[in-house]
PDB file of C-alpha atoms and ligand atoms in Angstrom:
ATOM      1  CA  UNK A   1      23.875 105.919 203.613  1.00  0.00           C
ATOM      2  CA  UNK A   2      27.118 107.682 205.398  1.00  0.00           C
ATOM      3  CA  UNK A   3      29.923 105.106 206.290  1.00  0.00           C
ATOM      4  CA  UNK A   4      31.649 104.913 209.153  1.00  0.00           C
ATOM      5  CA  UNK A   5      35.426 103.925 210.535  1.00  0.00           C
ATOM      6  CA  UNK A   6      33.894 100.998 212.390  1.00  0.00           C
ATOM      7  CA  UNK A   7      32.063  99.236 209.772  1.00  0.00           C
ATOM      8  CA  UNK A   8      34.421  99.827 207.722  1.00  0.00           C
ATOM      9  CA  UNK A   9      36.996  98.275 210.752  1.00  0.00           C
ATOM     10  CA  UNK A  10      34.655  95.542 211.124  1.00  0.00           C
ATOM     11  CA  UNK A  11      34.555  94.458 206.972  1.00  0.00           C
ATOM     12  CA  UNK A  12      38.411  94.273 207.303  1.00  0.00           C
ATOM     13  CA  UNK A  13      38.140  92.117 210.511  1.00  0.00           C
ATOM     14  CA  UNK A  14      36.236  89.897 208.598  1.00  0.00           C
ATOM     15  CA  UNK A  15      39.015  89.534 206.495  1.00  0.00           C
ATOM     16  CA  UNK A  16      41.348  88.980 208.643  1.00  0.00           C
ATOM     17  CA  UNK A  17      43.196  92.300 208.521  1.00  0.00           C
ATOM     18  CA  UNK A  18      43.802  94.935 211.023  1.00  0.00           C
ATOM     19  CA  UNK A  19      44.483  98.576 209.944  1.00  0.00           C
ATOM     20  CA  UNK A  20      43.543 101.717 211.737  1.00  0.00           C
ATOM     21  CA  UNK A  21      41.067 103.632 210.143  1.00  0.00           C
ATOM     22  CA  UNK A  22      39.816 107.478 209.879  1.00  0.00           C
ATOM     23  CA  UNK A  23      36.641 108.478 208.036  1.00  0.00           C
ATOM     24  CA  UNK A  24      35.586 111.727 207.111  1.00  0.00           C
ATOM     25  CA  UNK A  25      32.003 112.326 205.401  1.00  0.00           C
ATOM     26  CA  UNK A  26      33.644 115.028 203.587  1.00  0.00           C
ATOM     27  CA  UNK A  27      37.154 115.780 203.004  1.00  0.00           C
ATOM     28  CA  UNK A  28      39.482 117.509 200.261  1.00  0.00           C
ATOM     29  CA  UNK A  29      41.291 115.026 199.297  1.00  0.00           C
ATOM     30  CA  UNK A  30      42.153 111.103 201.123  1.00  0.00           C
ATOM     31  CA  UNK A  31      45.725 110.972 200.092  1.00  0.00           C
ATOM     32  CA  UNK A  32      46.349 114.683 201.108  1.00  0.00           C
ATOM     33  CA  UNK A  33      44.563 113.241 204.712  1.00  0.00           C
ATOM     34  CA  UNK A  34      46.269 110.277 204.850  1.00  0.00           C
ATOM     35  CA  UNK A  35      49.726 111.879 204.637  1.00  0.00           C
ATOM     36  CA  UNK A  36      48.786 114.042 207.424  1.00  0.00           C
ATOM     37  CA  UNK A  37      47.460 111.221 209.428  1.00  0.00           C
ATOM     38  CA  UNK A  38      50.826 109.332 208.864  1.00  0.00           C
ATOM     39  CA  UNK A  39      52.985 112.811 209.601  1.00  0.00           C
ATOM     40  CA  UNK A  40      51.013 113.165 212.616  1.00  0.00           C
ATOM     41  CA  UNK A  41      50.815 109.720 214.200  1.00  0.00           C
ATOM     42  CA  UNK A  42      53.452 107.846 212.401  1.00  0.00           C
ATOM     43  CA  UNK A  43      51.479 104.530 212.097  1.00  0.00           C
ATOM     44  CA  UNK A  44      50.363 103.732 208.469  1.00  0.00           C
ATOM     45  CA  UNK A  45      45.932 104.496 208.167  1.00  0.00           C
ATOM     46  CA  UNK A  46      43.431 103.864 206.091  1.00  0.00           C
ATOM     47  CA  UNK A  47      41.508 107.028 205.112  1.00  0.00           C
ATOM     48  CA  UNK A  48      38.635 106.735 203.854  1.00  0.00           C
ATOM     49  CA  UNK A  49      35.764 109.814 202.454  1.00  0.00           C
ATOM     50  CA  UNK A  50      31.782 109.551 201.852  1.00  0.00           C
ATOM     51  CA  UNK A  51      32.882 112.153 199.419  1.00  0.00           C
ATOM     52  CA  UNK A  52      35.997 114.393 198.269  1.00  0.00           C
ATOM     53  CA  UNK A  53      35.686 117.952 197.638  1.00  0.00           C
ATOM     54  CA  UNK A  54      38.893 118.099 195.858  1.00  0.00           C
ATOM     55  CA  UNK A  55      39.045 114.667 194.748  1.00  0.00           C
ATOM     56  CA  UNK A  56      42.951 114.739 192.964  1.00  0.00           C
ATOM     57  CA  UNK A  57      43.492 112.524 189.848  1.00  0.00           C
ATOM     58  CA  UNK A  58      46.830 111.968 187.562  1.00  0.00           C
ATOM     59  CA  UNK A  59      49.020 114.844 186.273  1.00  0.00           C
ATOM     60  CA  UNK A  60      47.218 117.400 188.027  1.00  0.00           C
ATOM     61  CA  UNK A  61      43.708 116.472 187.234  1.00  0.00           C
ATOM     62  CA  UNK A  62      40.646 116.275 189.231  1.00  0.00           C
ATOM     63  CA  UNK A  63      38.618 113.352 190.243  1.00  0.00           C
ATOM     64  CA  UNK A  64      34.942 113.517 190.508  1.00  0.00           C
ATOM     65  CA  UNK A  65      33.952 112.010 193.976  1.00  0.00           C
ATOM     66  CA  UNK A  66      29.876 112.429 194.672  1.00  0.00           C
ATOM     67  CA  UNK A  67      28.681 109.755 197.765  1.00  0.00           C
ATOM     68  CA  UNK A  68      28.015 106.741 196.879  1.00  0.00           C
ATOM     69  CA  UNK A  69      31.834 106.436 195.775  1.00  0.00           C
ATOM     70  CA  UNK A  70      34.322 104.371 197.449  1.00  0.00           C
ATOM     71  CA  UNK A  71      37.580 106.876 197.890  1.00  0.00           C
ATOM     72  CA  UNK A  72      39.681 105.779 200.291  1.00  0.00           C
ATOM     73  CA  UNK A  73      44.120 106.076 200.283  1.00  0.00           C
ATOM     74  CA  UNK A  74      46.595 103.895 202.803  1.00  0.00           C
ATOM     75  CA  UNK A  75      50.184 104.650 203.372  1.00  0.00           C
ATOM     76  CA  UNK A  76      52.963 101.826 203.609  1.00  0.00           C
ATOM     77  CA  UNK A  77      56.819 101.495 204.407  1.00  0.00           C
ATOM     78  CA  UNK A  78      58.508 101.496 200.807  1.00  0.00           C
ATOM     79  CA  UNK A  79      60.967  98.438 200.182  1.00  0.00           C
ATOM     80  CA  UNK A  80      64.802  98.023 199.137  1.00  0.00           C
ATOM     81  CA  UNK A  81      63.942  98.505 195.290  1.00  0.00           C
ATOM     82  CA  UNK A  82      64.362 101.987 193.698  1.00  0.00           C
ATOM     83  CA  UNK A  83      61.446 104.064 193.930  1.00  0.00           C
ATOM     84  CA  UNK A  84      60.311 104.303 190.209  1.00  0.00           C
ATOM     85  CA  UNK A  85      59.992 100.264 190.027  1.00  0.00           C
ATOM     86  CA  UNK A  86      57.930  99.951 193.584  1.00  0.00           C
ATOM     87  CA  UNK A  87      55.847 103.637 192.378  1.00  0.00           C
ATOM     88  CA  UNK A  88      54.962 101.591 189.231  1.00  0.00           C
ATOM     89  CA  UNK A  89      54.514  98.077 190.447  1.00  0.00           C
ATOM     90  CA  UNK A  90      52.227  99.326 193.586  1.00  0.00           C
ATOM     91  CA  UNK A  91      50.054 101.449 190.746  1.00  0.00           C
ATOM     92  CA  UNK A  92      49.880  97.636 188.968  1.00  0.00           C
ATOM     93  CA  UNK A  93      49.111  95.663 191.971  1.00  0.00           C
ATOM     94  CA  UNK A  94      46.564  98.316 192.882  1.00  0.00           C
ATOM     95  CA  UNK A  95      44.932  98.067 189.894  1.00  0.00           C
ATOM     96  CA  UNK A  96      44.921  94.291 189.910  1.00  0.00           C
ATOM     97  CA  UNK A  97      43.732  94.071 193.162  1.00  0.00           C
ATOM     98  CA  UNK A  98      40.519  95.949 192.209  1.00  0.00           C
ATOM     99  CA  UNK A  99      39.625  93.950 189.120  1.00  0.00           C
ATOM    100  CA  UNK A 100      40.084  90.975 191.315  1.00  0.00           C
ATOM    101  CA  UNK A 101      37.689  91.970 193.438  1.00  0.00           C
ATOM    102  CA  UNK A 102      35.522  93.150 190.877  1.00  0.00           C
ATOM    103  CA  UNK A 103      35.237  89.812 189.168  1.00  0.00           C
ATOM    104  CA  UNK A 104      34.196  88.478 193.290  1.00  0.00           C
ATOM    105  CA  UNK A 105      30.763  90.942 192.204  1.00  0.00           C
ATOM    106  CA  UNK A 106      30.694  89.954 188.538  1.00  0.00           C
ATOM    107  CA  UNK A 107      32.061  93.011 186.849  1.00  0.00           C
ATOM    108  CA  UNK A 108      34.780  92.263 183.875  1.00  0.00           C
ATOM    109  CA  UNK A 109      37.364  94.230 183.877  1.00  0.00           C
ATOM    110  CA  UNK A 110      40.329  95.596 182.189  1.00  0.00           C
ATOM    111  CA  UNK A 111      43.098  97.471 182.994  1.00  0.00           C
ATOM    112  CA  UNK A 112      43.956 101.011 180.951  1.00  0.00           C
ATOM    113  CA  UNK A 113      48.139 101.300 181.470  1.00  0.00           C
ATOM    114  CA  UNK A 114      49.206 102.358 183.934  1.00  0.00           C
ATOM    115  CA  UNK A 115      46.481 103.005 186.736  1.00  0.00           C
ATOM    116  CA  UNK A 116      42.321 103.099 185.111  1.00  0.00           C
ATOM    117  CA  UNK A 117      40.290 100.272 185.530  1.00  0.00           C
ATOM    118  CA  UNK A 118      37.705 100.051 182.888  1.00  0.00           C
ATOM    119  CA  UNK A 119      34.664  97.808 182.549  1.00  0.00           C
ATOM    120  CA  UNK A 120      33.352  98.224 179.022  1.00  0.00           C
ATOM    121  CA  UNK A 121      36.182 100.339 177.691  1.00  0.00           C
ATOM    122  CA  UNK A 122      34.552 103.293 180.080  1.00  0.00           C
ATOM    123  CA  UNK A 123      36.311 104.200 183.446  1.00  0.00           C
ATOM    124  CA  UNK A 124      35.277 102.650 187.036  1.00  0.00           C
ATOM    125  CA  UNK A 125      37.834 103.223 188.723  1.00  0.00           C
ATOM    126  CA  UNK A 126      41.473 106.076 189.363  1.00  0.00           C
ATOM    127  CA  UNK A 127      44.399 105.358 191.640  1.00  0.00           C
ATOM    128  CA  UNK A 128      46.444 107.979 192.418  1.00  0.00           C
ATOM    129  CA  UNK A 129      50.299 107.298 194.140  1.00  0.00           C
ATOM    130  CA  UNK A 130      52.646 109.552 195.626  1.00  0.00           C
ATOM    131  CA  UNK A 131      55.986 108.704 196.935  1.00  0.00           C
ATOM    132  CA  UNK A 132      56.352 111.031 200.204  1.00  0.00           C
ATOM    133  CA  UNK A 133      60.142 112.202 200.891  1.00  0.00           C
ATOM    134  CA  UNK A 134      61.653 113.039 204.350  1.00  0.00           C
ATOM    135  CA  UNK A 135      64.134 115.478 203.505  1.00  0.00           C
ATOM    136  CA  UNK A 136      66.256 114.027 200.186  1.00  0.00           C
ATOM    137  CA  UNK A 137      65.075 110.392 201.129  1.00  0.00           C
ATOM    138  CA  UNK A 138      61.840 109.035 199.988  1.00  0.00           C
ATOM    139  CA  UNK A 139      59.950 107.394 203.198  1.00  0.00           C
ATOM    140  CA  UNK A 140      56.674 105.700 202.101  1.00  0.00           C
ATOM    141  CA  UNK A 141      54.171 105.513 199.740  1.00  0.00           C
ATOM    142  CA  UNK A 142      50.534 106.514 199.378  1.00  0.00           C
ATOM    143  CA  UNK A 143      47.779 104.349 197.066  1.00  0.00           C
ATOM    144  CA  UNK A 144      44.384 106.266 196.496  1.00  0.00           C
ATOM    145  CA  UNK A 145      41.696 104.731 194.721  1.00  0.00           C
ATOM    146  CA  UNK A 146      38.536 106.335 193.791  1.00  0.00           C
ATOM    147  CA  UNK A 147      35.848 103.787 192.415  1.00  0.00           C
ATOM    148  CA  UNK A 148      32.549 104.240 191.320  1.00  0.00           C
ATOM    149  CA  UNK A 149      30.200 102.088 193.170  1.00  0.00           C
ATOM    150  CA  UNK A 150      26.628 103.777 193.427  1.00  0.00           C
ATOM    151  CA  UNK A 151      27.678 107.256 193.217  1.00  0.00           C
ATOM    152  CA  UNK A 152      25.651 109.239 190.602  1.00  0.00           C
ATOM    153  CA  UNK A 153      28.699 110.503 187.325  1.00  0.00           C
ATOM    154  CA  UNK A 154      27.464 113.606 186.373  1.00  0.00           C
ATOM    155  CA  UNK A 155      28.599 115.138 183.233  1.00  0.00           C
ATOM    156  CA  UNK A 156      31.169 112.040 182.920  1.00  0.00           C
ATOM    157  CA  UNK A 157      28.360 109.404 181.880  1.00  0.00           C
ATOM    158  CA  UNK A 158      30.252 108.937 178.266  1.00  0.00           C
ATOM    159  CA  UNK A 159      34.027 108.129 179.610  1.00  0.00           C
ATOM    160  CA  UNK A 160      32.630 106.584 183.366  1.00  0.00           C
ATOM    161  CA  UNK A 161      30.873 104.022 184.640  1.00  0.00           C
ATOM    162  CA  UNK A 162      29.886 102.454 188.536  1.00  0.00           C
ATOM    163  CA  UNK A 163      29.020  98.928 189.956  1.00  0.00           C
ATOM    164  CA  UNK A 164      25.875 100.321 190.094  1.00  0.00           C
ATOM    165  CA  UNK A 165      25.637 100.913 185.934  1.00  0.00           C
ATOM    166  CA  UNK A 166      27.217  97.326 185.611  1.00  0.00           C
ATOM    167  CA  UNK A 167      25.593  95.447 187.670  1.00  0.00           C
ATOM    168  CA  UNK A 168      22.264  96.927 188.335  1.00  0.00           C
ATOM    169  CA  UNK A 169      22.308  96.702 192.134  1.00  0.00           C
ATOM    170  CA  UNK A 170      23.889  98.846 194.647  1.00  0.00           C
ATOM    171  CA  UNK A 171      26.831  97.297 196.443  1.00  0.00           C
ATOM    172  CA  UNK A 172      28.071  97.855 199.945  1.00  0.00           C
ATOM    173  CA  UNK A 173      31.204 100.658 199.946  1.00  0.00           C
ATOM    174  CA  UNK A 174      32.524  99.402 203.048  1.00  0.00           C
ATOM    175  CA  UNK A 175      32.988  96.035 202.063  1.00  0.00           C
ATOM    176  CA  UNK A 176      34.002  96.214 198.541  1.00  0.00           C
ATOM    177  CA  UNK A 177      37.029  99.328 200.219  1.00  0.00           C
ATOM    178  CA  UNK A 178      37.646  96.345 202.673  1.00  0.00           C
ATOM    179  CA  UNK A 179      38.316  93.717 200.308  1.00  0.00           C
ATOM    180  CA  UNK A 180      40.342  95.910 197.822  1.00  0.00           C
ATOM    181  CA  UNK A 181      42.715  96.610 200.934  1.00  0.00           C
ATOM    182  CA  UNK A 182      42.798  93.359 201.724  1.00  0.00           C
ATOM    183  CA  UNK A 183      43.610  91.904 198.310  1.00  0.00           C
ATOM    184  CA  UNK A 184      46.382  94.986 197.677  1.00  0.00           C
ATOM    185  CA  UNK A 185      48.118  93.882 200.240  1.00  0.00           C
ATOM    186  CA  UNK A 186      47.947  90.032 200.265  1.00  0.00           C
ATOM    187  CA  UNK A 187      49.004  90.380 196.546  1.00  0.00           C
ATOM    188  CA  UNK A 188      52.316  92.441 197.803  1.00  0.00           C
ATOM    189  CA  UNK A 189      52.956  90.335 200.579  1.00  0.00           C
ATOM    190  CA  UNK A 190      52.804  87.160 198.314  1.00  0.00           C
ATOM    191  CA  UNK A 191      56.260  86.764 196.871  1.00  0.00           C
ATOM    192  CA  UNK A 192      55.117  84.143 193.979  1.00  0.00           C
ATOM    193  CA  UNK A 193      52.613  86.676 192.527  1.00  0.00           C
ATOM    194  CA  UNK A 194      53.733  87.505 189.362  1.00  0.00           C
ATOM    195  CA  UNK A 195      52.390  91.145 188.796  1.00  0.00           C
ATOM    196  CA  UNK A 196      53.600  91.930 185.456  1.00  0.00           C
ATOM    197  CA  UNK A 197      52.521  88.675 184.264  1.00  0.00           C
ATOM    198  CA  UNK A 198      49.009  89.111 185.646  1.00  0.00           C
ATOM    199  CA  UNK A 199      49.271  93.215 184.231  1.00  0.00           C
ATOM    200  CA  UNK A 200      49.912  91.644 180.943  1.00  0.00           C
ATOM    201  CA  UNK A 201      46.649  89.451 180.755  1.00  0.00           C
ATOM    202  CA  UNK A 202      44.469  92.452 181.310  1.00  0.00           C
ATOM    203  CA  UNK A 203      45.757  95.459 180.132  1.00  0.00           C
ATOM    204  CA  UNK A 204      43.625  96.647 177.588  1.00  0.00           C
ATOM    205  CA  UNK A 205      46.362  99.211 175.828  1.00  0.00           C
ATOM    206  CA  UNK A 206      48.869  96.745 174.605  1.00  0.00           C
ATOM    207  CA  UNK A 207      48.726  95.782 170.961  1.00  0.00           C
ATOM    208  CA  UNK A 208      46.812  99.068 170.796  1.00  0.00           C
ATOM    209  CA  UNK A 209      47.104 101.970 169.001  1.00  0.00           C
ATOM    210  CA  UNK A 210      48.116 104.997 171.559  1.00  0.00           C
ATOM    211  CA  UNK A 211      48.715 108.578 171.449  1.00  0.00           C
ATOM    212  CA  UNK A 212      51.432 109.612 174.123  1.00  0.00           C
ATOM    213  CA  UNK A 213      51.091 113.480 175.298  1.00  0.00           C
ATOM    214  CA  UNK A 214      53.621 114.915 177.983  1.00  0.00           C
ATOM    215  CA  UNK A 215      54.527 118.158 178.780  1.00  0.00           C
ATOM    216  CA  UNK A 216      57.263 118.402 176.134  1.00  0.00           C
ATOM    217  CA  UNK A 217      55.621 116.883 173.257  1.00  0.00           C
ATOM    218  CA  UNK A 218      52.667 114.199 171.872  1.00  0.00           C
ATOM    219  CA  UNK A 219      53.448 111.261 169.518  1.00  0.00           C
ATOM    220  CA  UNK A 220      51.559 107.909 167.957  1.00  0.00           C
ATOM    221  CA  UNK A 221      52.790 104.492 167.630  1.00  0.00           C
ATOM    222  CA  UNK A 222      51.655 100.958 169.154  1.00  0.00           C
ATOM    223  CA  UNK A 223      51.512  99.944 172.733  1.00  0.00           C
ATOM    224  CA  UNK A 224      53.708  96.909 172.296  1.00  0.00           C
ATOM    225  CA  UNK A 225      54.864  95.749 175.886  1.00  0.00           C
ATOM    226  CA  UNK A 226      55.954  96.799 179.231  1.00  0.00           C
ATOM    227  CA  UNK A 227      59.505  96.701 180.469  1.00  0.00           C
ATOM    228  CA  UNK A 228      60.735  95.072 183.521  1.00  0.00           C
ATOM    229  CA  UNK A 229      60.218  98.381 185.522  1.00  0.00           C
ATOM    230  CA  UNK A 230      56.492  98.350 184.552  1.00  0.00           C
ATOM    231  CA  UNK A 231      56.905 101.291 181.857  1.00  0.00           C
ATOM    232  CA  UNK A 232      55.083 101.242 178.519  1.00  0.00           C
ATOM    233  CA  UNK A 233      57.198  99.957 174.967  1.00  0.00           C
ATOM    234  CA  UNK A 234      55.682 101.979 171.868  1.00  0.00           C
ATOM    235  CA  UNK A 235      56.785 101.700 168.793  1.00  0.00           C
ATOM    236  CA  UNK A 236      56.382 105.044 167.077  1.00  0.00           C
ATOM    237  CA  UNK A 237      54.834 105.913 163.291  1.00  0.00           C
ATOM    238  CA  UNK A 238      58.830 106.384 162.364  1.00  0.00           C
ATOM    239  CA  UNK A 239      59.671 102.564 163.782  1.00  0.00           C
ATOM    240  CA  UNK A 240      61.231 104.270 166.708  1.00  0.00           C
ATOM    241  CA  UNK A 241      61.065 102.155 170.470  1.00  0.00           C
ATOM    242  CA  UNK A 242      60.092 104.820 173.385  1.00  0.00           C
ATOM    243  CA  UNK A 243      59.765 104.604 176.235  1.00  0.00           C
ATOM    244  CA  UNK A 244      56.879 105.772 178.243  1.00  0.00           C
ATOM    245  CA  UNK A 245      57.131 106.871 181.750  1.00  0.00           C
ATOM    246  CA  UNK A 246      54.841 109.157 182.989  1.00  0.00           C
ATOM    247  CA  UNK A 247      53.830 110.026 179.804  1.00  0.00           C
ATOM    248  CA  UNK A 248      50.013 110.211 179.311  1.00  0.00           C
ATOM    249  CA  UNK A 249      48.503 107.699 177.164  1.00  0.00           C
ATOM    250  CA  UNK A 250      45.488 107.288 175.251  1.00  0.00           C
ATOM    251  CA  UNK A 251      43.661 104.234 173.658  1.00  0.00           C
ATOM    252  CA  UNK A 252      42.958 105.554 170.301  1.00  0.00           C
ATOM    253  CA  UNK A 253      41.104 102.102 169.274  1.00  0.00           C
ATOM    254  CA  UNK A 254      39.452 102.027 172.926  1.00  0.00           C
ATOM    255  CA  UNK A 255      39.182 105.645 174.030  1.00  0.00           C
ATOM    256  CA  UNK A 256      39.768 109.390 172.727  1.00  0.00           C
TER     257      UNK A 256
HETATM  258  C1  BTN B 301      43.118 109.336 188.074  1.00  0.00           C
HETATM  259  O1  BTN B 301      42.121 108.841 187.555  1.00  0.00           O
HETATM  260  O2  BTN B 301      43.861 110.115 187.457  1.00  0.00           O
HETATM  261  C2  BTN B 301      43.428 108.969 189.482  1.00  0.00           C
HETATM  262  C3  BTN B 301      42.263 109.248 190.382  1.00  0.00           C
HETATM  263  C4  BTN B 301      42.536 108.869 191.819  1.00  0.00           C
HETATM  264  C5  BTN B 301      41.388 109.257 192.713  1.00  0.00           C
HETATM  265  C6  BTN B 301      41.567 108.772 194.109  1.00  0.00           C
HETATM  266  S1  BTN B 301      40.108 108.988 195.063  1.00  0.00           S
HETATM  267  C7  BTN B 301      40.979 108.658 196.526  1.00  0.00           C
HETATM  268  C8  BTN B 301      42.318 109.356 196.404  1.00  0.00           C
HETATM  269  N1  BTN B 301      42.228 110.736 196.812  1.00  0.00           N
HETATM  270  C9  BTN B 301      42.457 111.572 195.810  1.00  0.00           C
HETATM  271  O3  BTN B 301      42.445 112.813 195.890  1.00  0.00           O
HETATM  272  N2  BTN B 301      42.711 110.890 194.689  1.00  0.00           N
HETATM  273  C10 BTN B 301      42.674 109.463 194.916  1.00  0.00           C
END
C-alpha cells in the first residue's frame, strides 16, 4: 500500500511533533530531494519515498530501496560544535534512535560503527549524512535512513534483513518513519542523553576484529573504542593506535 504525506503528518501528530512533509511514490534519491526542498523553501522537511530509484548509500554506494521500505531524509540547523563531531554524533543518535524504536516492535538490535543497524549480525537498516555548505560555510545537515520494513531484498538476502524477516508480520511504514523522527530528535534535544555512552552498549564492532579499507590503503587490528569525537580506536597487527575516520570498516568476526 502507497503512503502518503498526510498519514504520515498525522503518525507524527500523534506524537506530538510537527514537521512539514513531502512524499513522492518514486524518487531518485530522499536526501538529494530533501536538499532541494530546503534550497527551495528554506524551512527544514521531511522527505519521504514509497521507493528510491537511486537509493545512495556510504562512500559512493548504492542502496537498494524496493516498496515496502521506509526511506525517508530531514534537514536541520547545525549547532556551535565543529562539523566532524555533530556529522558523527547525528550518524550515532540516528542510529540509536532506530534501535530504540525497534526494540518498541520487538526487534534486537545492534549497531555496526558508524551508521548500520543490524538485527542478527545481517543489515536492517543505512543512514546516510551530508553536511550541505553555503559557499565556504557549512549550513545544515541532512539524516537519511533507509530501513527494511516489508520490502522484498532481492539478491541481498545473505547480508540484509526487514521487520518483516524478524518479526513475521508486516509493520506500518508510516508509523515506524514517524516514531524514528520523533525519537532522533527528542534524543538531540535532550541535553542529559549520553550518546556515546548509549553507542558504546550496542555497537557490535568494538572488541572486534576489523579490517579498515580507504582509498589510500586497507589494514587489520581490533576495534577497541571510540574517541570523544565519535571516531573508531584500532589497534593494528603491529600494536599501532589509528584512528578511523571515514575509513570503511568491516566486522571480520561478525561480517565479511
Ligand atoms: C549505507 O548503508 O551506506 C547508507 C544507506 C542510506 C540509505 C538512505 S535511504 C534514504 C536516504 N536516501 C538515500 O539516497 N540514502 C539514504
Amino acid at each position: 500500500m502507497l503512503l502518503s504525506a498526510e498519514e504520515i503528518e498525522e503518525q507524527l501528530k500523534k506524537l506530538n511533533m510537527i514537521i512539514p512533509v513531502r512524499y513522492y511514490d518514486a524518487i531518485g534519491s530522499t536526501n538529494s530531494a530533501a536538499k532541494l526542498v530546503h534550497d527551495e523553501t528554506d524551512k527544514h522537511y521531511l522527505v519521504v519515498a514509497g521507493r528510491q530509484t537511486q537509493g545512495r548509500g556510504r562512500n559512493g554506494r548504492s542502496f537498494q530501496s524496493e516498496f515496502g521500505g521506509g526511506y525517508f531524509s530531514f534537514t536541520f540547523s547545525l549547532g556551535a560544535e565543529d562539523v566532524t563531531t555533530q556529522l558523527c554524533g547525528s550518524v550515532m543518535l540516528a542510529a540509536l534512535a532506530v534501535r530504540s524504536v525497534m526494540e518498541e516492535y520487538g526487534v534486537d538490535c545492534s549497531i555496526k560503527w558508524p551508521n548500520d543497524v543490524l538485527c542478527g549480525g545481517r543489515k536492517l537498516c543505512g543512514i546516510l549524512s551530508e553536511v550541505v555548505y553555503d559557499r565556504d560555510f557549512p549550513d545544515y545537515m541532512v539524516i537519511g535512513i533507509g530501513i527494511n520494513v516489508n520490502n522484498p531484498l532481492t539478491g541481498i538476502e545473505d547480508i540484509a534483513t526487514s521487520t518483516l524477516i524478524e518479526t513475521g508480520r508486516k509493520l506500518p511504514v508510516a508509523e515506524v518513519v514517524a516514531r524514528i523522527v520523533r525519537r532522533f530528535f527528542e534524543m538531540l534535544s535532550d541535553k542529559d542523553f549520553e550518546v556515546m555512552t548509549e553507542y558504546r552498549k550496542c555497537c557490535a564492532t568494538l572488541g572486534k576484529n576489523v579490517r579498515v579499507t580507504s582509498p589510500d590503503e586497507e589494514f587489520y587490528g581490533v576495534a577497541e573504542d571510540l574517541n570523544e569525537k565519535g571516531m573508531l580506536v584500532v589497534r593494528t597487527q603491529s600494536g599501532q593506535r589509528r584512528v578511523v575516520s571515514c575509513g570503511d570498516v568491516s566486522i571480520r568476526d561478525v561480517l565479511s
